[in-house]
CSV table of C-alpha atoms in Angstrom, one decimal:
chain,number,residue,atom,x,y,z
A,1,MET,CA,0.2,0.0,0.1
A,2,ASN,CA,2.4,2.4,-1.2
A,3,ARG,CA,1.8,6.0,-3.3
A,4,ALA,CA,2.6,4.5,-6.7
A,5,SER,CA,0.3,1.5,-6.1
A,6,SER,CA,-2.6,3.4,-4.9
A,7,VAL,CA,-2.1,5.6,-8.0
A,8,ALA,CA,-2.5,2.7,-10.1
A,9,ILE,CA,-5.6,1.3,-8.6
A,10,LEU,CA,-6.9,4.7,-9.2
A,11,VAL,CA,-6.3,4.9,-13.1
A,12,LEU,CA,-7.8,1.3,-13.3
A,13,LEU,CA,-10.6,2.4,-11.4
A,14,GLY,CA,-11.1,5.0,-13.3
A,15,ALA,CA,-10.4,2.9,-16.5
A,16,PHE,CA,-13.1,0.5,-15.6
A,17,GLY,CA,-15.5,2.6,-14.6
A,18,ILE,CA,-14.7,4.9,-17.9
A,19,GLY,CA,-15.4,1.3,-20.1
A,20,LEU,CA,-18.1,-0.2,-18.2
A,21,SER,CA,-20.2,2.6,-18.3
A,22,TYR,CA,-19.8,3.3,-22.1
A,23,LEU,CA,-20.5,-0.7,-23.4
A,24,ALA,CA,-23.7,0.0,-21.0
A,25,GLN,CA,-24.6,2.7,-22.6
A,26,LEU,CA,-24.1,1.0,-26.0
A,27,ASN,CA,-25.9,-2.3,-25.3
A,28,SER,CA,-29.0,-0.1,-23.6
A,29,ALA,CA,-29.5,2.8,-26.4
A,30,PRO,CA,-31.4,1.0,-28.8
A,31,ARG,CA,-33.6,-0.4,-26.8
A,32,ILE,CA,-34.3,2.9,-24.7
A,33,ALA,CA,-35.0,4.6,-28.1
A,34,ALA,CA,-37.0,1.8,-29.3
A,35,GLU,CA,-38.9,2.0,-25.9
A,36,GLN,CA,-39.4,5.2,-25.7
A,37,ARG,CA,-40.9,5.1,-29.5
A,38,LEU,CA,-43.5,3.0,-28.5
A,39,ILE,CA,-44.4,4.7,-25.8
A,40,ASP,CA,-45.0,7.3,-27.3
A,41,SER,CA,-47.3,6.0,-30.3
A,42,ARG,CA,-48.9,4.5,-27.8
A,43,ASN,CA,-49.7,8.3,-26.6
A,44,LEU,CA,-49.9,9.8,-30.0
A,45,LEU,CA,-52.7,6.6,-31.6
A,46,ASP,CA,-54.6,6.0,-28.8
A,47,LEU,CA,-57.0,8.1,-31.1
A,48,LEU,CA,-57.6,5.0,-33.1
A,49,PRO,CA,-58.9,1.7,-32.0
A,50,PRO,CA,-56.0,-0.9,-31.6
A,51,ALA,CA,-56.0,-3.2,-34.4
A,52,SER,CA,-57.9,-1.1,-37.1
A,53,TYR,CA,-53.6,-0.4,-38.7
A,54,ASP,CA,-50.6,-2.5,-38.7
A,55,ASN,CA,-48.0,0.1,-39.6
A,56,GLN,CA,-45.9,2.9,-37.7
A,57,PRO,CA,-47.7,6.0,-38.5
A,58,LEU,CA,-45.2,8.1,-36.3
A,59,GLU,CA,-42.1,6.8,-38.1
A,60,GLN,CA,-43.5,7.8,-42.3
A,61,PRO,CA,-44.6,11.3,-42.0
A,62,LEU,CA,-46.3,12.7,-44.7
A,63,THR,CA,-45.0,15.8,-46.7
A,64,LEU,CA,-47.7,18.1,-46.3
A,65,GLN,CA,-48.6,21.5,-48.5
A,66,ASP,CA,-50.6,24.4,-48.2
A,67,THR,CA,-50.1,24.0,-44.5
A,68,ALA,CA,-51.2,27.1,-43.6
A,69,LEU,CA,-55.6,27.1,-43.2
A,70,GLY,CA,-58.0,29.9,-42.4
A,71,ASN,CA,-58.3,29.0,-38.7
A,72,SER,CA,-55.2,26.7,-37.7
A,73,THR,CA,-51.5,25.9,-39.2
A,74,LEU,CA,-51.1,21.9,-40.0
A,75,MET,CA,-47.5,20.9,-38.2
A,76,ALA,CA,-47.6,16.9,-39.5
A,77,GLY,CA,-49.1,14.2,-41.2
A,78,TYR,CA,-49.5,10.4,-41.0
A,79,ARG,CA,-51.4,7.9,-42.1
A,80,ALA,CA,-52.5,4.6,-40.5
A,81,THR,CA,-52.7,1.8,-43.0
A,82,LYS,CA,-53.9,-2.0,-42.7
A,83,ALA,CA,-52.6,-4.8,-44.7
A,84,GLY,CA,-51.5,-2.2,-47.1
A,85,GLN,CA,-55.1,-0.3,-47.6
A,86,PRO,CA,-54.8,3.4,-46.3
A,87,TYR,CA,-57.3,3.2,-43.1
A,88,ALA,CA,-56.8,6.6,-41.7
A,89,VAL,CA,-55.0,9.9,-41.9
A,90,LEU,CA,-53.6,11.9,-38.4
A,91,LEU,CA,-53.0,15.5,-39.0
A,92,ARG,CA,-51.9,17.1,-36.4
A,93,SER,CA,-52.7,20.9,-36.2
A,94,GLN,CA,-52.2,24.3,-34.2
A,95,THR,CA,-54.4,26.6,-33.9
A,96,LEU,CA,-54.5,29.8,-31.3
A,97,GLY,CA,-56.8,29.0,-28.1
A,98,TYR,CA,-57.6,31.7,-25.0
A,99,ALA,CA,-54.3,31.7,-23.8
A,100,GLY,CA,-51.1,30.5,-26.4
A,101,ALA,CA,-51.2,28.3,-29.6
A,102,ILE,CA,-53.7,24.7,-28.8
A,103,ASP,CA,-52.0,21.4,-30.8
A,104,LEU,CA,-54.7,18.9,-31.8
A,105,LEU,CA,-54.5,16.0,-33.3
A,106,ILE,CA,-57.3,15.0,-35.9
A,107,ALA,CA,-57.7,11.5,-37.3
A,108,ILE,CA,-59.8,11.6,-40.4
A,109,ASP,CA,-60.9,8.2,-41.7
A,110,ALA,CA,-60.5,7.1,-45.8
A,111,ASN,CA,-64.0,7.9,-46.2
A,112,ALA,CA,-63.4,11.5,-44.8
A,113,ARG,CA,-65.4,10.6,-41.4
A,114,LEU,CA,-63.9,11.7,-38.0
A,115,ILE,CA,-62.3,9.1,-35.8
A,116,GLY,CA,-61.8,11.7,-33.1
A,117,VAL,CA,-59.3,14.3,-32.4
A,118,LYS,CA,-57.2,14.4,-29.4
A,119,THR,CA,-55.5,17.7,-27.8
A,120,LEU,CA,-51.5,16.9,-27.6
A,121,LYS,CA,-50.8,20.5,-26.1
A,122,GLN,CA,-52.3,23.1,-24.5
A,123,ALA,CA,-52.4,26.2,-22.2
A,124,GLU,CA,-55.7,27.3,-21.4
A,125,THR,CA,-57.2,28.2,-18.5
A,126,PRO,CA,-57.1,25.2,-15.7
A,127,GLY,CA,-60.4,23.8,-15.1
A,128,LEU,CA,-62.6,25.6,-17.7
A,129,GLY,CA,-60.3,25.5,-21.2
A,130,ALA,CA,-57.5,22.8,-19.8
A,131,ARG,CA,-60.4,20.3,-20.1
A,132,ILE,CA,-59.7,20.0,-23.8
A,133,ALA,CA,-56.5,17.7,-22.1
A,134,ASP,CA,-58.9,15.5,-20.7
A,135,TRP,CA,-58.8,11.9,-21.9
A,136,PRO,CA,-60.8,10.3,-23.2
A,137,ASN,CA,-62.8,13.5,-23.7
A,138,ALA,CA,-66.2,13.4,-23.6
A,139,TRP,CA,-66.7,17.1,-25.1
A,140,LEU,CA,-64.2,15.8,-28.3
A,141,GLN,CA,-66.2,12.6,-28.7
A,142,SER,CA,-69.3,14.6,-30.1
A,143,PHE,CA,-67.0,15.4,-33.3
A,144,THR,CA,-67.0,11.7,-34.1
A,145,GLY,CA,-68.0,10.6,-37.3
A,146,LYS,CA,-68.9,14.5,-38.5
A,147,SER,CA,-67.7,15.3,-41.9
A,148,ARG,CA,-66.8,18.0,-43.9
A,149,PHE,CA,-70.7,18.1,-45.5
A,150,ASP,CA,-72.0,16.9,-42.5
A,151,PRO,CA,-73.2,19.0,-40.4
A,152,ASP,CA,-72.3,21.9,-43.5
A,153,ASP,CA,-70.6,25.0,-43.1
A,154,LYS,CA,-72.9,26.9,-41.2
A,155,GLY,CA,-73.4,23.9,-38.9
A,156,TRP,CA,-69.4,24.0,-38.0
A,157,ALA,CA,-70.0,26.2,-34.9
A,158,LEU,CA,-71.3,27.0,-31.4
A,159,LYS,CA,-74.7,26.5,-30.9
A,160,LYS,CA,-74.5,30.2,-29.8
A,161,ASP,CA,-73.1,31.2,-33.3
A,162,LEU,CA,-76.0,29.2,-35.0
A,163,GLY,CA,-74.5,26.3,-35.3
A,164,GLN,CA,-74.8,22.7,-34.1
A,165,PHE,CA,-72.3,22.7,-31.3
A,166,ASP,CA,-71.9,22.7,-27.6
A,167,GLN,CA,-69.6,24.8,-26.5
A,168,LEU,CA,-67.2,23.6,-22.5
A,169,ALA,CA,-68.7,25.4,-20.3
A,170,GLY,CA,-66.7,28.7,-19.6
A,171,ALA,CA,-64.5,28.0,-22.5
A,172,THR,CA,-66.2,29.9,-25.3
A,173,ILE,CA,-63.1,30.9,-27.5
A,174,THR,CA,-61.1,27.6,-26.7
A,175,SER,CA,-64.0,25.7,-27.9
A,176,ARG,CA,-63.8,27.8,-31.2
A,177,ALA,CA,-60.8,27.5,-31.6
A,178,VAL,CA,-61.2,23.3,-31.3
A,179,ILE,CA,-64.3,23.5,-34.1
A,180,ASN,CA,-62.5,25.8,-36.6
A,181,ALA,CA,-58.8,24.1,-36.7
A,182,THR,CA,-60.8,21.0,-37.1
A,183,HIS,CA,-63.1,22.1,-39.6
A,184,ASP,CA,-59.6,22.9,-41.4
A,185,ALA,CA,-58.5,20.0,-40.9
A,186,LEU,CA,-61.5,17.9,-43.4
A,187,ARG,CA,-61.2,20.7,-45.8
A,188,TYR,CA,-58.1,19.9,-45.9
A,189,PHE,CA,-58.5,16.5,-46.3
A,190,ASP,CA,-60.9,16.8,-48.8
A,191,GLU,CA,-58.4,19.1,-50.8
A,192,HIS,CA,-55.7,16.5,-50.6
A,193,ARG,CA,-57.3,13.3,-50.6
A,194,GLN,CA,-55.7,11.7,-53.3
A,195,GLN,CA,-52.7,12.7,-52.0
A,196,LEU,CA,-53.0,12.2,-47.9
A,197,LEU,CA,-54.6,8.8,-48.9
A,198,GLY,CA,-51.6,7.7,-51.0
A,199,SER,CA,-51.8,5.9,-54.5
A,200,ALA,CA,-54.4,3.0,-53.1
A,201,GLY,CA,-56.7,5.8,-52.4
A,202,HIS,CA,-60.9,5.2,-53.2
A,203,GLU,CA,-62.7,8.1,-54.0
B,1,MET,CA,-29.0,9.0,15.2
B,2,SER,CA,-25.8,10.5,16.0
B,3,LYS,CA,-24.2,13.5,15.3
B,4,THR,CA,-22.3,12.1,12.5
B,5,SER,CA,-25.0,11.3,10.9
B,6,LEU,CA,-26.4,14.7,10.4
B,7,LEU,CA,-25.3,15.0,6.5
B,8,PRO,CA,-26.6,11.3,5.1
B,9,CYS,CA,-29.9,11.9,7.3
B,10,SER,CA,-30.2,15.2,5.7
B,11,LEU,CA,-29.3,13.6,1.9
B,12,MET,CA,-31.9,11.3,1.9
B,13,LEU,CA,-34.2,13.8,2.8
B,14,ALA,CA,-34.5,14.7,-0.6
B,15,PRO,CA,-35.8,11.5,-2.3
B,16,LEU,CA,-37.7,11.5,0.2
B,17,ILE,CA,-39.8,13.9,-0.8
B,18,GLY,CA,-39.5,14.3,-4.2
B,19,VAL,CA,-39.9,10.5,-5.3
B,20,THR,CA,-43.1,9.8,-2.9
B,21,GLY,CA,-45.7,11.1,-4.9
B,22,SER,CA,-46.5,7.3,-5.8
B,23,LEU,CA,-46.0,4.4,-4.3
B,24,ALA,CA,-44.6,2.5,-7.2
B,25,SER,CA,-41.4,5.4,-7.6
B,26,ALA,CA,-40.9,5.7,-3.8
B,27,LEU,CA,-40.8,2.0,-4.0
B,28,GLY,CA,-38.2,1.5,-6.4
B,29,LEU,CA,-36.2,4.4,-5.4
B,30,TRP,CA,-35.3,2.2,-2.5
B,31,LEU,CA,-34.9,-0.9,-3.9
B,32,MET,CA,-32.5,1.1,-6.5
B,33,PHE,CA,-31.0,2.5,-3.2
B,34,VAL,CA,-30.5,-0.5,-1.4
B,35,VAL,CA,-28.6,-2.4,-4.8
B,36,VAL,CA,-26.4,0.1,-5.7
B,37,ILE,CA,-25.3,1.3,-1.9
B,38,SER,CA,-24.7,-3.0,-1.4
B,39,ALA,CA,-22.6,-2.7,-4.5
B,40,PHE,CA,-20.9,-0.3,-3.7
B,41,GLY,CA,-19.9,-1.3,0.1
B,42,LEU,CA,-18.6,-4.3,-1.5
B,43,GLY,CA,-16.4,-2.7,-3.8
B,44,MET,CA,-15.1,-0.3,-1.0
B,45,ASN,CA,-14.3,-2.6,1.1
B,46,ILE,CA,-12.5,-4.4,-1.4
B,47,LEU,CA,-10.9,-1.3,-2.3
B,48,ARG,CA,-10.1,0.4,0.8
B,49,PRO,CA,-7.2,-2.1,2.4
B,50,ARG,CA,-5.4,-1.2,-1.0
B,51,LEU,CA,-5.8,2.5,-1.0
B,52,LEU,CA,-3.9,4.9,1.0
B,53,PRO,CA,-6.1,7.1,3.4
B,54,ALA,CA,-5.8,9.6,1.3
B,55,THR,CA,-6.9,8.1,-2.1
B,56,HIS,CA,-10.1,6.6,-0.4
B,57,LEU,CA,-12.4,10.1,-1.6
B,58,TRP,CA,-11.2,9.4,-5.5
B,59,ALA,CA,-11.9,5.7,-5.4
B,60,SER,CA,-15.1,6.6,-4.0
B,61,VAL,CA,-15.6,9.4,-6.4
B,62,LEU,CA,-15.3,7.0,-9.3
B,63,LEU,CA,-16.8,4.1,-8.0
B,64,SER,CA,-20.1,5.3,-7.1
B,65,ALA,CA,-20.0,6.9,-10.4
B,66,THR,CA,-19.5,3.9,-12.4
B,67,LEU,CA,-22.2,1.7,-10.1
B,68,THR,CA,-25.0,4.6,-10.7
B,69,SER,CA,-24.5,5.3,-14.1
B,70,CYS,CA,-25.0,1.7,-14.7
B,71,ALA,CA,-28.0,1.8,-12.6
B,72,GLU,CA,-29.7,4.4,-14.6
B,73,LEU,CA,-29.0,2.6,-17.5
B,74,GLY,CA,-30.3,-0.3,-16.0
B,75,ALA,CA,-33.6,1.2,-14.6
B,76,GLN,CA,-34.2,3.0,-18.0
B,77,VAL,CA,-33.4,-0.4,-20.3
B,78,TRP,CA,-36.4,-2.0,-17.4
B,79,SER,CA,-38.7,0.4,-17.2
B,80,LEU,CA,-38.5,3.8,-18.5
B,81,GLN,CA,-41.8,5.7,-17.8
B,82,TRP,CA,-40.9,4.9,-14.3
B,83,HIS,CA,-37.5,6.3,-14.7
B,84,HIS,CA,-39.1,9.4,-15.9
B,85,GLN,CA,-41.3,9.7,-12.9
B,86,ILE,CA,-37.7,9.2,-10.9
B,87,GLY,CA,-36.0,12.2,-12.8
B,88,ILE,CA,-33.0,13.6,-10.9
B,89,TYR,CA,-33.0,11.5,-7.3
B,90,ALA,CA,-31.3,7.9,-9.3
B,91,ALA,CA,-28.7,10.4,-10.1
B,92,LEU,CA,-28.0,11.2,-6.4
B,93,LEU,CA,-28.0,7.7,-5.2
B,94,ALA,CA,-24.0,8.9,-6.3
B,95,LEU,CA,-23.8,11.8,-4.0
B,96,GLN,CA,-25.3,9.4,-1.5
B,97,CYS,CA,-22.9,6.6,-1.7
B,98,VAL,CA,-19.7,9.4,-1.5
B,99,VAL,CA,-21.1,10.9,2.0
B,100,LEU,CA,-21.9,7.6,3.4
B,101,GLU,CA,-18.4,6.4,3.0
B,102,HIS,CA,-17.2,9.7,4.1
B,103,ASN,CA,-18.8,9.0,7.4
B,104,GLY,CA,-17.6,5.5,7.5
B,105,PHE,CA,-21.1,3.8,7.6
B,106,PHE,CA,-19.5,0.7,5.4
B,107,GLN,CA,-17.4,0.3,8.7
B,108,SER,CA,-20.1,-0.4,11.0
B,109,THR,CA,-22.1,-4.0,11.8
B,110,TRP,CA,-24.3,-4.9,9.5
B,111,ARG,CA,-27.0,-4.6,11.9
B,112,ASP,CA,-26.4,-0.8,11.5
B,113,ARG,CA,-26.9,-1.2,7.8
B,114,LEU,CA,-30.0,-3.1,8.1
B,115,ARG,CA,-31.5,-0.7,9.9
B,116,LEU,CA,-30.5,2.2,8.1
B,117,TYR,CA,-32.2,0.5,5.1
B,118,GLY,CA,-35.1,-1.4,6.8
B,119,LEU,CA,-35.8,3.0,8.3
B,120,PHE,CA,-35.1,4.0,5.0
B,121,GLY,CA,-37.9,1.4,3.4
B,122,ALA,CA,-40.3,1.8,5.6
B,123,LEU,CA,-40.1,5.6,5.5
B,124,MET,CA,-40.5,5.8,2.1
B,125,VAL,CA,-43.4,3.0,2.0
B,126,SER,CA,-45.2,5.0,4.0
B,127,LEU,CA,-45.1,8.2,2.9
B,128,GLY,CA,-45.2,7.0,-0.8
B,129,LEU,CA,-48.6,5.4,0.3
B,130,LEU,CA,-49.7,8.4,2.3
B,131,ARG,CA,-48.9,10.7,-0.3
B,132,GLU,CA,-50.7,8.6,-3.1
B,133,PHE,CA,-54.1,7.9,-1.1
B,134,ILE,CA,-54.6,11.6,0.0
B,135,GLY,CA,-53.0,13.0,-3.8
B,136,TYR,CA,-54.5,11.4,-5.8
B,137,GLY,CA,-57.2,8.8,-4.1
B,138,THR,CA,-55.6,5.8,-5.1
B,139,LEU,CA,-53.0,3.2,-4.3
B,140,GLY,CA,-50.5,1.3,-6.1
B,141,HIS,CA,-51.2,3.2,-9.4
B,142,HIS,CA,-48.6,2.6,-11.7
B,143,LEU,CA,-47.2,-0.4,-9.7
B,144,SER,CA,-47.0,-2.3,-13.0
B,145,TRP,CA,-44.4,-0.2,-14.0
B,146,LEU,CA,-42.1,-1.5,-11.9
B,147,VAL,CA,-42.6,-5.2,-13.4
B,148,ALA,CA,-42.1,-3.5,-16.4
B,149,ALA,CA,-44.8,-3.8,-17.8
B,150,THR,CA,-45.7,-0.5,-20.0
B,151,HIS,CA,-50.0,-1.2,-20.7
B,152,ALA,CA,-50.6,-3.3,-17.6
B,153,GLN,CA,-54.5,-3.7,-17.4
B,154,TRP,CA,-54.3,-3.4,-13.7
B,155,GLN,CA,-54.0,-0.1,-12.8
B,156,GLY,CA,-54.2,-0.4,-8.8
B,157,TRP,CA,-56.9,0.6,-6.1
B,158,GLY,CA,-58.6,3.5,-6.4
B,159,LEU,CA,-59.8,5.0,-4.2
B,160,THR,CA,-62.1,8.0,-4.7
B,161,THR,CA,-62.9,9.0,-8.3
B,162,ASP,CA,-62.1,12.7,-8.7
B,163,GLY,CA,-58.5,12.4,-7.5
B,164,GLY,CA,-57.6,13.8,-4.0
B,165,LEU,CA,-56.1,17.0,-2.4
B,166,ARG,CA,-53.8,18.2,-5.0
B,167,LEU,CA,-50.9,19.8,-2.4
B,168,ALA,CA,-50.2,16.3,-1.1
B,169,THR,CA,-48.8,15.2,-4.4
B,170,LEU,CA,-46.4,18.2,-4.3
B,171,ALA,CA,-43.2,18.9,-2.6
B,172,PRO,CA,-44.2,21.6,-0.4
B,173,GLY,CA,-47.4,18.8,0.8
B,174,GLY,CA,-44.5,17.0,1.0
B,175,PHE,CA,-42.9,18.5,3.5
B,176,ILE,CA,-46.4,19.4,5.8
B,177,LEU,CA,-46.9,15.8,5.6
B,178,LEU,CA,-43.6,14.6,7.0
B,179,GLY,CA,-43.7,17.5,10.1
B,180,LEU,CA,-47.7,16.2,11.1
B,181,LEU,CA,-45.6,13.1,10.7
B,182,ILE,CA,-42.9,14.1,13.0
B,183,ALA,CA,-45.1,15.3,15.5
B,184,ALA,CA,-47.1,12.4,15.9
B,185,TRP,CA,-44.3,10.5,16.6
B,186,GLN,CA,-42.6,12.6,18.7
B,187,ALA,CA,-46.5,13.1,20.7
B,188,TRP,CA,-46.1,9.2,21.3
B,189,HIS,CA,-43.0,8.9,22.8
B,190,ARG,CA,-42.9,12.1,24.7
B,191,PRO,CA,-41.8,10.9,28.3
B,192,THR,CA,-45.2,10.7,30.7
B,193,PRO,CA,-44.2,14.0,33.3
B,194,SER,CA,-44.3,13.2,36.2
B,195,HIS,CA,-45.4,14.4,39.3
């Protein structure tokens, strides 16, 4: 136990520590990344019924054109397919709510009907507008099954604006923003249907 | 607790408040604590006779850093969601190891060490239970994360539908609850005044 042997042991220990950590990181990084992707996709994709698609929509984002819509902007688009046939298109849309931006994920099936709407990011008033972030969400479920023409353009508004949809209690501006963004997405889907559904889409 | 154990005990306060928001994270961090500190103790007991006393600190720092990094990577591979909840408190274990070593913890008897593990575990689990029950209204929510099932069916017992007092899940609530528990403990053990 002299100075030289102590220093030698320390250096060995340091080298061993660095080597072991490096090896552990190398071995575990791909598994951690795959697990993270799985968690993310489960979070985003629980809009769609579980057995309805068999690809990885988040891995192949679609390139979108003319993404600046009337009341919102499209940030990303994904296509879910089953056995090669397109099942649904997921559009990530950003719109201005009461207190900030709202990020919505809007799922539209191949017949241009809404499957569901999910809030990804919001900064609305807690207890009022922020209730769009609850999941499952009773108010957002009122959009399921609607399409661009059902209700018609005038019907795509709050009941107090002579439309068809109830608002969230105490959150008029938030409700309007979500309705307008959803209507924009449906209109966009209609205009770019072939491109969104891919070559195997049917009219 | 003796005076020299003031620093390790105060270091343990950070995970005690930070991680006990839910039972699953409290239990998991305690398990990680036991594993890492035992491995560290073994390693230092091997190295200590072979090193000059002046280099003990360096050796403990290197060893604890290595062990904590590997333990964190292992925890991430085992259950990523649980590790997200634990956050930075797993890395604090490295500092804990060094401080315990500096205080001579690993040279005390087996019984002393087991007492520390047991005490820490009991505190973490009881605080985690209480805070989860008062804060979320559930018991054992996300316990499935500990067994590496990312999407398990069993979500723990839900006791109240609308969640509980949100304060209990945040750090200030944790401090308040710990203070109340300590006050209750001292009241229980107060020596009866003799007339």
